């Protein structure tokens, strides 16, 4: 294809400008916070009780507000618990009209599905006070580089549901902080599906690509409070020349497996790479792993914890890594290695290799 080199350069520059533009999702009031707020303002306490799927009573406080689905796998259920009968999946960015907050971490309310208003319960942690997807006037745009379509705007979390090729035309229906674009496409079964691609992969006006803004993050030594107390001991900060948008990357020294070490073969794995940018980890990425540690190069890998338990030392091509992160797209026999920049992850690509557990 023509202008490939130019487009690769443009892609690299956009990655730099977008790196670490994530923010923490605005917190939703939980049961205790609503209780304290009502008591503080001397308002009438409206409390009722419903039954969960096992017949146990759950207290609910009345709380009316408009929230948005923040989680990739939120399920609207008939009762306020994970074993409640499923009503329907709640799509990322979907509006949830909350009417009550439960004492056990669930919220009561309704959402719209296929023109119908469905009432039920969602986990409060799956909700945000901020609009996740900004709707835009539908427009047809051209694809400037081959890219996967994912069902959630984060490569580490989203599953691939389609593919776009250079020069394809696609309908863009929304944006997420200008970093991701929501699109509508028709799959091979002629079914219309909504998905997400990085905005940098589309031919859109350059003034729509936001300048990154971050909190000038700094990596500190481990506090001893996480799953791995020594997670960042020995980790250094990179020099000024590798700073991206004011954010620092935690850099660890590579550890080579000792000769004669006891190893258990785990099989052949698909190896991919990710960084802490909003394209890999979503617009609310903060560089913290699922186990509470700081993502660190030459150390952190994302695994399926049901296959490789957290804390396991894993040997890949002679180097020792620690299983301390996960992702919705990380399935069996797949490992995602953390790297310092998105460009490095792209250059390392995907490959298959034998993986071992250090015993």
mmCIF file of C-alpha atoms in Angstrom:
data_model
loop_
_atom_site.group_PDB
_atom_site.id
_atom_site.type_symbol
_atom_site.label_atom_id
_atom_site.label_comp_id
_atom_site.label_asym_id
_atom_site.label_seq_id
_atom_site.Cartn_x
_atom_site.Cartn_y
_atom_site.Cartn_z
ATOM 1 C CA UNK A 1 0.000 0.000 0.000
ATOM 2 C CA UNK A 2 1.169 3.522 -0.691
ATOM 3 C CA UNK A 3 2.505 5.849 1.971
ATOM 4 C CA UNK A 4 3.008 2.985 4.438
ATOM 5 C CA UNK A 5 6.119 4.549 5.908
ATOM 6 C CA UNK A 6 4.422 7.915 6.374
ATOM 7 C CA UNK A 7 1.448 6.303 8.073
ATOM 8 C CA UNK A 8 3.673 4.318 10.444
ATOM 9 C CA UNK A 9 5.386 7.570 11.410
ATOM 10 C CA UNK A 10 2.028 9.258 11.960
ATOM 11 C CA UNK A 11 0.879 6.317 14.092
ATOM 12 C CA UNK A 12 4.001 6.514 16.260
ATOM 13 C CA UNK A 13 3.557 10.266 16.823
ATOM 14 C CA UNK A 14 -0.084 9.794 17.770
ATOM 15 C CA UNK A 15 0.848 7.110 20.305
ATOM 16 C CA UNK A 16 3.233 9.545 21.980
ATOM 17 C CA UNK A 17 0.546 12.237 22.196
ATOM 18 C CA UNK A 18 -2.050 9.809 23.575
ATOM 19 C CA UNK A 19 0.119 7.957 26.069
ATOM 20 C CA UNK A 20 -1.176 8.034 29.662
ATOM 21 C CA UNK A 21 -4.089 10.380 28.964
ATOM 22 C CA UNK A 22 -6.236 8.143 31.161
ATOM 23 C CA UNK A 23 -8.132 9.290 34.189
ATOM 24 C CA UNK A 24 -9.748 7.507 37.081
ATOM 25 C CA UNK A 25 -13.442 6.952 36.546
ATOM 26 C CA UNK A 26 -15.623 9.193 38.701
ATOM 27 C CA UNK A 27 -16.730 7.295 41.796
ATOM 28 C CA UNK A 28 -20.367 6.306 42.269
ATOM 29 C CA UNK A 29 -21.918 6.739 45.722
ATOM 30 C CA UNK A 30 -22.270 3.409 47.526
ATOM 31 C CA UNK A 31 -24.773 2.446 50.237
ATOM 32 C CA UNK A 32 -22.817 3.864 53.185
ATOM 33 C CA UNK A 33 -22.028 7.105 51.354
ATOM 34 C CA UNK A 34 -25.680 7.639 50.464
ATOM 35 C CA UNK A 35 -26.655 6.889 54.086
ATOM 36 C CA UNK A 36 -24.130 9.409 55.429
ATOM 37 C CA UNK A 37 -25.203 12.059 52.907
ATOM 38 C CA UNK A 38 -28.900 11.714 53.735
ATOM 39 C CA UNK A 39 -28.172 11.804 57.483
ATOM 40 C CA UNK A 40 -25.930 14.857 57.111
ATOM 41 C CA UNK A 41 -28.609 16.787 55.226
ATOM 42 C CA UNK A 42 -31.356 15.657 57.654
ATOM 43 C CA UNK A 43 -33.429 14.268 54.810
ATOM 44 C CA UNK A 44 -35.994 11.492 55.052
ATOM 45 C CA UNK A 45 -34.341 8.065 54.892
ATOM 46 C CA UNK A 46 -36.180 5.960 52.277
ATOM 47 C CA UNK A 47 -35.197 2.362 52.908
ATOM 48 C CA UNK A 48 -36.786 -0.866 51.757
ATOM 49 C CA UNK A 49 -35.787 -4.505 51.488
ATOM 50 C CA UNK A 50 -35.681 -7.032 48.633
ATOM 51 C CA UNK A 51 -34.643 -10.665 48.484
ATOM 52 C CA UNK A 52 -31.531 -11.963 46.739
ATOM 53 C CA UNK A 53 -31.471 -15.213 44.750
ATOM 54 C CA UNK A 54 -31.055 -17.263 47.953
ATOM 55 C CA UNK A 55 -33.944 -15.591 49.721
ATOM 56 C CA UNK A 56 -31.835 -13.412 52.023
ATOM 57 C CA UNK A 57 -33.005 -9.862 52.688
ATOM 58 C CA UNK A 58 -31.000 -6.978 51.203
ATOM 59 C CA UNK A 59 -31.546 -3.390 52.358
ATOM 60 C CA UNK A 60 -31.898 -0.672 49.692
ATOM 61 C CA UNK A 61 -31.733 3.095 50.050
ATOM 62 C CA UNK A 62 -33.561 5.256 47.526
ATOM 63 C CA UNK A 63 -31.062 7.020 45.268
ATOM 64 C CA UNK A 64 -32.023 8.495 41.899
ATOM 65 C CA UNK A 65 -29.200 9.421 39.521
ATOM 66 C CA UNK A 66 -28.080 8.812 35.957
ATOM 67 C CA UNK A 67 -25.046 6.546 35.671
ATOM 68 C CA UNK A 68 -23.139 4.854 32.847
ATOM 69 C CA UNK A 69 -21.877 1.295 32.457
ATOM 70 C CA UNK A 70 -18.127 1.235 32.959
ATOM 71 C CA UNK A 71 -17.403 -2.505 32.971
ATOM 72 C CA UNK A 72 -16.861 -4.809 30.020
ATOM 73 C CA UNK A 73 -18.956 -7.681 31.413
ATOM 74 C CA UNK A 74 -21.783 -6.043 33.377
ATOM 75 C CA UNK A 75 -24.971 -8.128 33.568
ATOM 76 C CA UNK A 76 -28.384 -6.789 34.510
ATOM 77 C CA UNK A 77 -29.874 -9.329 36.932
ATOM 78 C CA UNK A 78 -33.272 -9.968 38.501
ATOM 79 C CA UNK A 79 -31.875 -9.952 42.045
ATOM 80 C CA UNK A 80 -28.974 -8.021 43.629
ATOM 81 C CA UNK A 81 -26.335 -10.770 43.576
ATOM 82 C CA UNK A 82 -24.069 -12.582 41.112
ATOM 83 C CA UNK A 83 -26.297 -15.687 41.165
ATOM 84 C CA UNK A 84 -29.408 -13.749 40.182
ATOM 85 C CA UNK A 85 -31.117 -14.685 36.926
ATOM 86 C CA UNK A 86 -29.655 -12.819 33.963
ATOM 87 C CA UNK A 87 -31.912 -10.290 32.252
ATOM 88 C CA UNK A 88 -29.441 -9.024 29.637
ATOM 89 C CA UNK A 89 -25.843 -7.849 29.193
ATOM 90 C CA UNK A 90 -25.233 -4.144 29.826
ATOM 91 C CA UNK A 91 -23.111 -2.611 27.081
ATOM 92 C CA UNK A 92 -20.122 -0.422 27.854
ATOM 93 C CA UNK A 93 -21.212 3.225 27.941
ATOM 94 C CA UNK A 94 -24.920 2.409 28.254
ATOM 95 C CA UNK A 95 -27.072 4.690 30.427
ATOM 96 C CA UNK A 96 -28.363 3.219 33.704
ATOM 97 C CA UNK A 97 -31.119 5.094 35.529
ATOM 98 C CA UNK A 98 -30.470 4.213 39.155
ATOM 99 C CA UNK A 99 -33.345 4.197 41.654
ATOM 100 C CA UNK A 100 -31.689 2.591 44.655
ATOM 101 C CA UNK A 101 -28.382 1.473 46.130
ATOM 102 C CA UNK A 102 -28.074 -1.877 47.927
ATOM 103 C CA UNK A 103 -26.064 -2.562 51.059
ATOM 104 C CA UNK A 104 -24.275 -5.491 49.381
ATOM 105 C CA UNK A 105 -22.611 -3.524 46.554
ATOM 106 C CA UNK A 106 -25.401 -3.622 43.946
ATOM 107 C CA UNK A 107 -27.551 -0.864 42.469
ATOM 108 C CA UNK A 108 -31.192 -1.035 41.405
ATOM 109 C CA UNK A 109 -32.367 0.690 38.251
ATOM 110 C CA UNK A 110 -33.192 0.365 34.580
ATOM 111 C CA UNK A 111 -31.632 0.480 31.133
ATOM 112 C CA UNK A 112 -32.962 0.440 27.598
ATOM 113 C CA UNK A 113 -32.588 -2.596 25.350
ATOM 114 C CA UNK A 114 -34.075 -2.788 21.857
ATOM 115 C CA UNK A 115 -36.596 -0.063 22.655
ATOM 116 C CA UNK A 116 -37.683 -1.685 25.938
ATOM 117 C CA UNK A 117 -37.017 -0.415 29.468
ATOM 118 C CA UNK A 118 -35.636 -3.295 31.548
ATOM 119 C CA UNK A 119 -35.458 -3.082 35.333
ATOM 120 C CA UNK A 120 -33.005 -4.976 37.486
ATOM 121 C CA UNK A 121 -29.702 -4.780 39.347
ATOM 122 C CA UNK A 122 -26.095 -4.036 38.359
ATOM 123 C CA UNK A 123 -22.950 -4.165 40.469
ATOM 124 C CA UNK A 124 -22.180 -0.641 41.663
ATOM 125 C CA UNK A 125 -18.492 -1.046 40.761
ATOM 126 C CA UNK A 126 -19.552 -1.522 37.113
ATOM 127 C CA UNK A 127 -20.968 2.012 37.011
ATOM 128 C CA UNK A 128 -19.561 5.511 36.575
ATOM 129 C CA UNK A 129 -20.952 9.030 36.920
ATOM 130 C CA UNK A 130 -19.206 10.050 33.684
ATOM 131 C CA UNK A 131 -20.444 9.479 30.151
ATOM 132 C CA UNK A 132 -18.148 6.839 28.686
ATOM 133 C CA UNK A 133 -19.028 7.361 25.035
ATOM 134 C CA UNK A 134 -19.686 10.773 23.511
ATOM 135 C CA UNK A 135 -22.231 10.333 20.763
ATOM 136 C CA UNK A 136 -21.473 12.170 17.533
ATOM 137 C CA UNK A 137 -23.357 12.732 14.331
ATOM 138 C CA UNK A 138 -22.892 9.549 12.371
ATOM 139 C CA UNK A 139 -20.208 9.875 9.717
ATOM 140 C CA UNK A 140 -18.570 7.630 7.167
ATOM 141 C CA UNK A 141 -14.782 7.580 7.545
ATOM 142 C CA UNK A 142 -11.939 5.784 5.775
ATOM 143 C CA UNK A 143 -9.613 3.314 7.471
ATOM 144 C CA UNK A 144 -5.959 4.345 7.048
ATOM 145 C CA UNK A 145 -4.334 1.192 8.420
ATOM 146 C CA UNK A 146 -5.389 -2.425 8.952
ATOM 147 C CA UNK A 147 -6.796 -2.838 12.461
ATOM 148 C CA UNK A 148 -8.830 -5.210 14.616
ATOM 149 C CA UNK A 149 -12.269 -4.283 15.911
ATOM 150 C CA UNK A 150 -12.726 -5.067 19.617
ATOM 151 C CA UNK A 151 -15.820 -5.294 21.806
ATOM 152 C CA UNK A 152 -14.302 -3.108 24.544
ATOM 153 C CA UNK A 153 -12.051 -0.037 24.136
ATOM 154 C CA UNK A 154 -8.846 -1.570 25.517
ATOM 155 C CA UNK A 155 -6.748 -4.110 23.661
ATOM 156 C CA UNK A 156 -5.874 -6.028 26.841
ATOM 157 C CA UNK A 157 -9.531 -6.340 27.799
ATOM 158 C CA UNK A 158 -11.429 -6.390 24.531
ATOM 159 C CA UNK A 159 -11.994 -9.439 22.387
ATOM 160 C CA UNK A 160 -11.507 -9.162 18.629
ATOM 161 C CA UNK A 161 -14.888 -9.246 16.885
ATOM 162 C CA UNK A 162 -13.878 -8.139 13.407
ATOM 163 C CA UNK A 163 -11.224 -6.620 11.196
ATOM 164 C CA UNK A 164 -10.913 -3.483 9.095
ATOM 165 C CA UNK A 165 -8.569 -3.200 6.137
ATOM 166 C CA UNK A 166 -6.878 -0.113 4.788
ATOM 167 C CA UNK A 167 -9.207 2.016 2.639
ATOM 168 C CA UNK A 168 -12.364 0.379 4.064
ATOM 169 C CA UNK A 169 -15.235 2.757 4.812
ATOM 170 C CA UNK A 170 -16.881 2.506 8.231
ATOM 171 C CA UNK A 171 -19.624 4.380 10.090
ATOM 172 C CA UNK A 172 -18.338 6.208 13.193
ATOM 173 C CA UNK A 173 -21.004 6.811 15.858
ATOM 174 C CA UNK A 174 -19.120 7.922 18.986
ATOM 175 C CA UNK A 175 -15.785 8.764 20.604
ATOM 176 C CA UNK A 176 -14.133 8.043 23.931
ATOM 177 C CA UNK A 177 -11.844 10.939 24.877
ATOM 178 C CA UNK A 178 -10.916 11.070 21.135
ATOM 179 C CA UNK A 179 -8.664 8.051 21.759
ATOM 180 C CA UNK A 180 -11.142 5.360 20.733
ATOM 181 C CA UNK A 181 -13.926 5.526 18.183
ATOM 182 C CA UNK A 182 -17.161 3.595 18.338
ATOM 183 C CA UNK A 183 -18.116 2.197 14.950
ATOM 184 C CA UNK A 184 -20.919 0.238 13.391
ATOM 185 C CA UNK A 185 -20.181 -2.543 10.940
ATOM 186 C CA UNK A 186 -21.755 -5.606 9.362
ATOM 187 C CA UNK A 187 -20.068 -8.951 10.094
ATOM 188 C CA UNK A 188 -19.751 -11.965 7.796
ATOM 189 C CA UNK A 189 -23.209 -13.168 8.872
ATOM 190 C CA UNK A 190 -24.703 -9.838 7.736
ATOM 191 C CA UNK A 191 -25.367 -8.894 11.359
ATOM 192 C CA UNK A 192 -24.939 -5.249 12.372
ATOM 193 C CA UNK A 193 -22.508 -4.957 15.285
ATOM 194 C CA UNK A 194 -21.074 -2.106 17.344
ATOM 195 C CA UNK A 195 -17.359 -2.182 18.173
ATOM 196 C CA UNK A 196 -14.321 -0.019 18.882
ATOM 197 C CA UNK A 197 -11.092 0.904 17.060
ATOM 198 C CA UNK A 198 -8.355 3.426 17.927
ATOM 199 C CA UNK A 199 -9.203 6.813 16.425
ATOM 200 C CA UNK A 200 -5.647 6.957 15.036
ATOM 201 C CA UNK A 201 -6.627 4.186 12.614
ATOM 202 C CA UNK A 202 -9.293 6.364 10.991
ATOM 203 C CA UNK A 203 -9.035 9.271 8.564
ATOM 204 C CA UNK A 204 -10.524 11.953 10.801
ATOM 205 C CA UNK A 205 -9.648 15.620 11.242
ATOM 206 C CA UNK A 206 -6.399 15.923 13.163
ATOM 207 C CA UNK A 207 -7.854 18.528 15.517
ATOM 208 C CA UNK A 208 -10.062 15.736 16.867
ATOM 209 C CA UNK A 209 -6.998 13.947 18.241
ATOM 210 C CA UNK A 210 -6.589 15.343 21.742
ATOM 211 C CA UNK A 211 -3.366 16.516 23.233
ATOM 212 C CA UNK A 212 -2.509 14.271 26.148
ATOM 213 C CA UNK A 213 -2.868 15.597 29.653
ATOM 214 C CA UNK A 214 -1.720 13.639 32.669
ATOM 215 C CA UNK A 215 -0.943 14.046 36.323
ATOM 216 C CA UNK A 216 2.835 13.882 35.849
ATOM 217 C CA UNK A 217 2.925 10.505 37.574
ATOM 218 C CA UNK A 218 5.936 9.266 39.484
ATOM 219 C CA UNK A 219 6.807 5.683 40.351
ATOM 220 C CA UNK A 220 7.599 5.023 44.011
ATOM 221 C CA UNK A 221 8.920 2.058 45.940
ATOM 222 C CA UNK A 222 6.469 -0.577 47.109
ATOM 223 C CA UNK A 223 4.383 0.327 50.160
ATOM 224 C CA UNK A 224 4.176 -3.263 51.368
ATOM 225 C CA UNK A 225 0.382 -3.149 51.134
ATOM 226 C CA UNK A 226 -0.097 -4.852 47.763
ATOM 227 C CA UNK A 227 -0.199 -8.524 46.868
ATOM 228 C CA UNK A 228 3.530 -8.323 46.204
ATOM 229 C CA UNK A 229 5.145 -6.103 48.828
ATOM 230 C CA UNK A 230 8.432 -6.004 46.936
ATOM 231 C CA UNK A 231 6.904 -5.494 43.501
ATOM 232 C CA UNK A 232 8.876 -2.388 42.611
ATOM 233 C CA UNK A 233 11.903 -2.790 44.851
ATOM 234 C CA UNK A 234 14.867 -2.514 42.544
ATOM 235 C CA UNK A 235 12.799 -0.785 39.903
ATOM 236 C CA UNK A 236 14.196 2.438 38.498
ATOM 237 C CA UNK A 237 12.635 5.312 36.635
ATOM 238 C CA UNK A 238 13.585 5.911 33.045
ATOM 239 C CA UNK A 239 15.526 9.028 32.109
ATOM 240 C CA UNK A 240 14.102 12.265 30.757
ATOM 241 C CA UNK A 241 14.607 11.180 27.177
ATOM 242 C CA UNK A 242 11.959 8.479 27.439
ATOM 243 C CA UNK A 243 9.252 10.435 29.237
ATOM 244 C CA UNK A 244 5.944 10.416 27.387
ATOM 245 C CA UNK A 245 3.461 13.187 28.175
ATOM 246 C CA UNK A 246 4.933 13.647 31.642
ATOM 247 C CA UNK A 247 4.338 10.048 32.739
ATOM 248 C CA UNK A 248 7.129 7.790 33.907
ATOM 249 C CA UNK A 249 7.541 4.139 33.001
ATOM 250 C CA UNK A 250 8.657 1.699 35.716
ATOM 251 C CA UNK A 251 11.696 -0.120 34.366
ATOM 252 C CA UNK A 252 12.977 -3.376 35.869
ATOM 253 C CA UNK A 253 16.181 -5.262 35.188
ATOM 254 C CA UNK A 254 15.802 -8.480 33.170
ATOM 255 C CA UNK A 255 16.293 -11.662 35.200
ATOM 256 C CA UNK A 256 17.738 -14.687 33.420
ATOM 257 C CA UNK A 257 16.734 -18.126 34.656
ATOM 258 C CA UNK A 258 19.578 -19.839 36.515
ATOM 259 C CA UNK A 259 21.186 -22.877 34.933
ATOM 260 C CA UNK A 260 19.930 -26.021 36.593
ATOM 261 C CA UNK A 261 16.715 -24.358 37.844
ATOM 262 C CA UNK A 262 13.746 -26.675 38.308
ATOM 263 C CA UNK A 263 11.249 -25.939 35.521
ATOM 264 C CA UNK A 264 7.797 -27.303 34.794
ATOM 265 C CA UNK A 265 6.682 -27.177 31.162
ATOM 266 C CA UNK A 266 3.328 -25.398 30.732
ATOM 267 C CA UNK A 267 3.072 -25.853 26.976
ATOM 268 C CA UNK A 268 3.107 -23.588 23.946
ATOM 269 C CA UNK A 269 1.695 -20.115 24.549
ATOM 270 C CA UNK A 270 0.689 -17.203 22.380
ATOM 271 C CA UNK A 271 2.830 -14.228 23.456
ATOM 272 C CA UNK A 272 1.578 -10.680 22.978
ATOM 273 C CA UNK A 273 2.719 -7.317 24.392
ATOM 274 C CA UNK A 274 1.032 -4.371 26.061
ATOM 275 C CA UNK A 275 1.829 -1.076 27.767
ATOM 276 C CA UNK A 276 -0.108 1.128 30.195
ATOM 277 C CA UNK A 277 -1.420 3.470 27.504
ATOM 278 C CA UNK A 278 -5.161 4.098 26.912
ATOM 279 C CA UNK A 279 -5.098 2.022 23.733
ATOM 280 C CA UNK A 280 -3.813 -1.099 25.468
ATOM 281 C CA UNK A 281 -5.542 -0.706 28.823
ATOM 282 C CA UNK A 282 -8.385 1.748 28.255
ATOM 283 C CA UNK A 283 -8.819 5.451 28.923
ATOM 284 C CA UNK A 284 -8.839 4.922 32.695
ATOM 285 C CA UNK A 285 -5.534 3.064 32.763
ATOM 286 C CA UNK A 286 -3.305 3.991 35.694
ATOM 287 C CA UNK A 287 -0.326 1.657 35.373
ATOM 288 C CA UNK A 288 -1.442 -0.512 38.298
ATOM 289 C CA UNK A 289 -1.843 -4.260 37.827
ATOM 290 C CA UNK A 290 -4.804 -6.404 38.851
ATOM 291 C CA UNK A 291 -2.850 -7.411 41.961
ATOM 292 C CA UNK A 292 -2.101 -3.846 43.032
ATOM 293 C CA UNK A 293 1.503 -3.626 41.877
ATOM 294 C CA UNK A 294 3.069 -1.141 39.465
ATOM 295 C CA UNK A 295 3.426 -2.425 35.899
ATOM 296 C CA UNK A 296 7.158 -2.978 35.418
ATOM 297 C CA UNK A 297 9.133 -3.807 32.280
ATOM 298 C CA UNK A 298 11.123 -7.061 32.296
ATOM 299 C CA UNK A 299 8.868 -8.304 35.087
ATOM 300 C CA UNK A 300 5.094 -7.932 34.698
ATOM 301 C CA UNK A 301 3.031 -10.348 32.622
ATOM 302 C CA UNK A 302 -0.729 -10.607 32.280
ATOM 303 C CA UNK A 303 -2.092 -14.139 32.508
ATOM 304 C CA UNK A 304 -5.287 -16.092 32.976
ATOM 305 C CA UNK A 305 -5.009 -16.534 36.775
ATOM 306 C CA UNK A 306 -7.084 -19.712 36.680
ATOM 307 C CA UNK A 307 -4.313 -21.262 34.559
ATOM 308 C CA UNK A 308 -1.253 -19.493 36.001
ATOM 309 C CA UNK A 309 -1.812 -18.289 39.605
ATOM 310 C CA UNK A 310 -0.817 -14.753 40.546
ATOM 311 C CA UNK A 311 2.699 -14.574 41.914
ATOM 312 C CA UNK A 312 3.987 -17.432 39.756
ATOM 313 C CA UNK A 313 7.441 -17.008 38.263
ATOM 314 C CA UNK A 314 7.223 -17.809 34.582
ATOM 315 C CA UNK A 315 10.121 -18.404 32.201
ATOM 316 C CA UNK A 316 9.733 -17.176 28.610
ATOM 317 C CA UNK A 317 12.717 -17.535 26.265
ATOM 318 C CA UNK A 318 15.060 -17.850 29.231
ATOM 319 C CA UNK A 319 13.816 -14.733 31.053
ATOM 320 C CA UNK A 320 11.899 -14.794 34.335
ATOM 321 C CA UNK A 321 8.634 -12.836 34.645
ATOM 322 C CA UNK A 322 6.024 -12.552 37.404
ATOM 323 C CA UNK A 323 2.308 -13.241 36.853
ATOM 324 C CA UNK A 324 0.700 -10.158 38.409
ATOM 325 C CA UNK A 325 -1.825 -8.849 35.897
ATOM 326 C CA UNK A 326 -4.759 -10.132 33.855
ATOM 327 C CA UNK A 327 -7.112 -8.981 31.107
ATOM 328 C CA UNK A 328 -10.412 -9.927 29.548
ATOM 329 C CA UNK A 329 -8.644 -10.865 26.315
ATOM 330 C CA UNK A 330 -6.101 -13.089 28.098
ATOM 331 C CA UNK A 331 -7.376 -16.636 27.680
ATOM 332 C CA UNK A 332 -5.773 -20.045 28.237
ATOM 333 C CA UNK A 333 -2.304 -20.429 26.739
ATOM 334 C CA UNK A 334 -1.929 -16.709 26.201
ATOM 335 C CA UNK A 335 0.493 -14.355 27.992
ATOM 336 C CA UNK A 336 0.720 -10.581 27.570
ATOM 337 C CA UNK A 337 4.173 -9.161 28.401
ATOM 338 C CA UNK A 338 4.322 -5.592 29.719
ATOM 339 C CA UNK A 339 6.634 -3.224 27.799
ATOM 340 C CA UNK A 340 7.509 0.447 28.245
ATOM 341 C CA UNK A 341 5.866 1.955 25.160
ATOM 342 C CA UNK A 342 3.149 1.121 22.676
ATOM 343 C CA UNK A 343 5.636 1.367 19.814
ATOM 344 C CA UNK A 344 7.812 -1.293 21.457
ATOM 345 C CA UNK A 345 4.817 -3.568 21.852
ATOM 346 C CA UNK A 346 3.965 -3.180 18.178
ATOM 347 C CA UNK A 347 7.540 -3.903 17.130
ATOM 348 C CA UNK A 348 7.723 -7.079 19.244
ATOM 349 C CA UNK A 349 4.490 -8.347 17.747
ATOM 350 C CA UNK A 350 2.926 -11.742 18.442
ATOM 351 C CA UNK A 351 4.621 -15.118 18.513
ATOM 352 C CA UNK A 352 4.315 -18.635 19.950
ATOM 353 C CA UNK A 353 6.849 -20.229 22.258
ATOM 354 C CA UNK A 354 7.283 -22.798 25.034
ATOM 355 C CA UNK A 355 6.604 -21.451 28.528
ATOM 356 C CA UNK A 356 7.828 -22.851 31.841
ATOM 357 C CA UNK A 357 6.955 -22.443 35.519
ATOM 358 C CA UNK A 358 9.936 -21.786 37.801
ATOM 359 C CA UNK A 359 9.612 -24.140 40.770
#
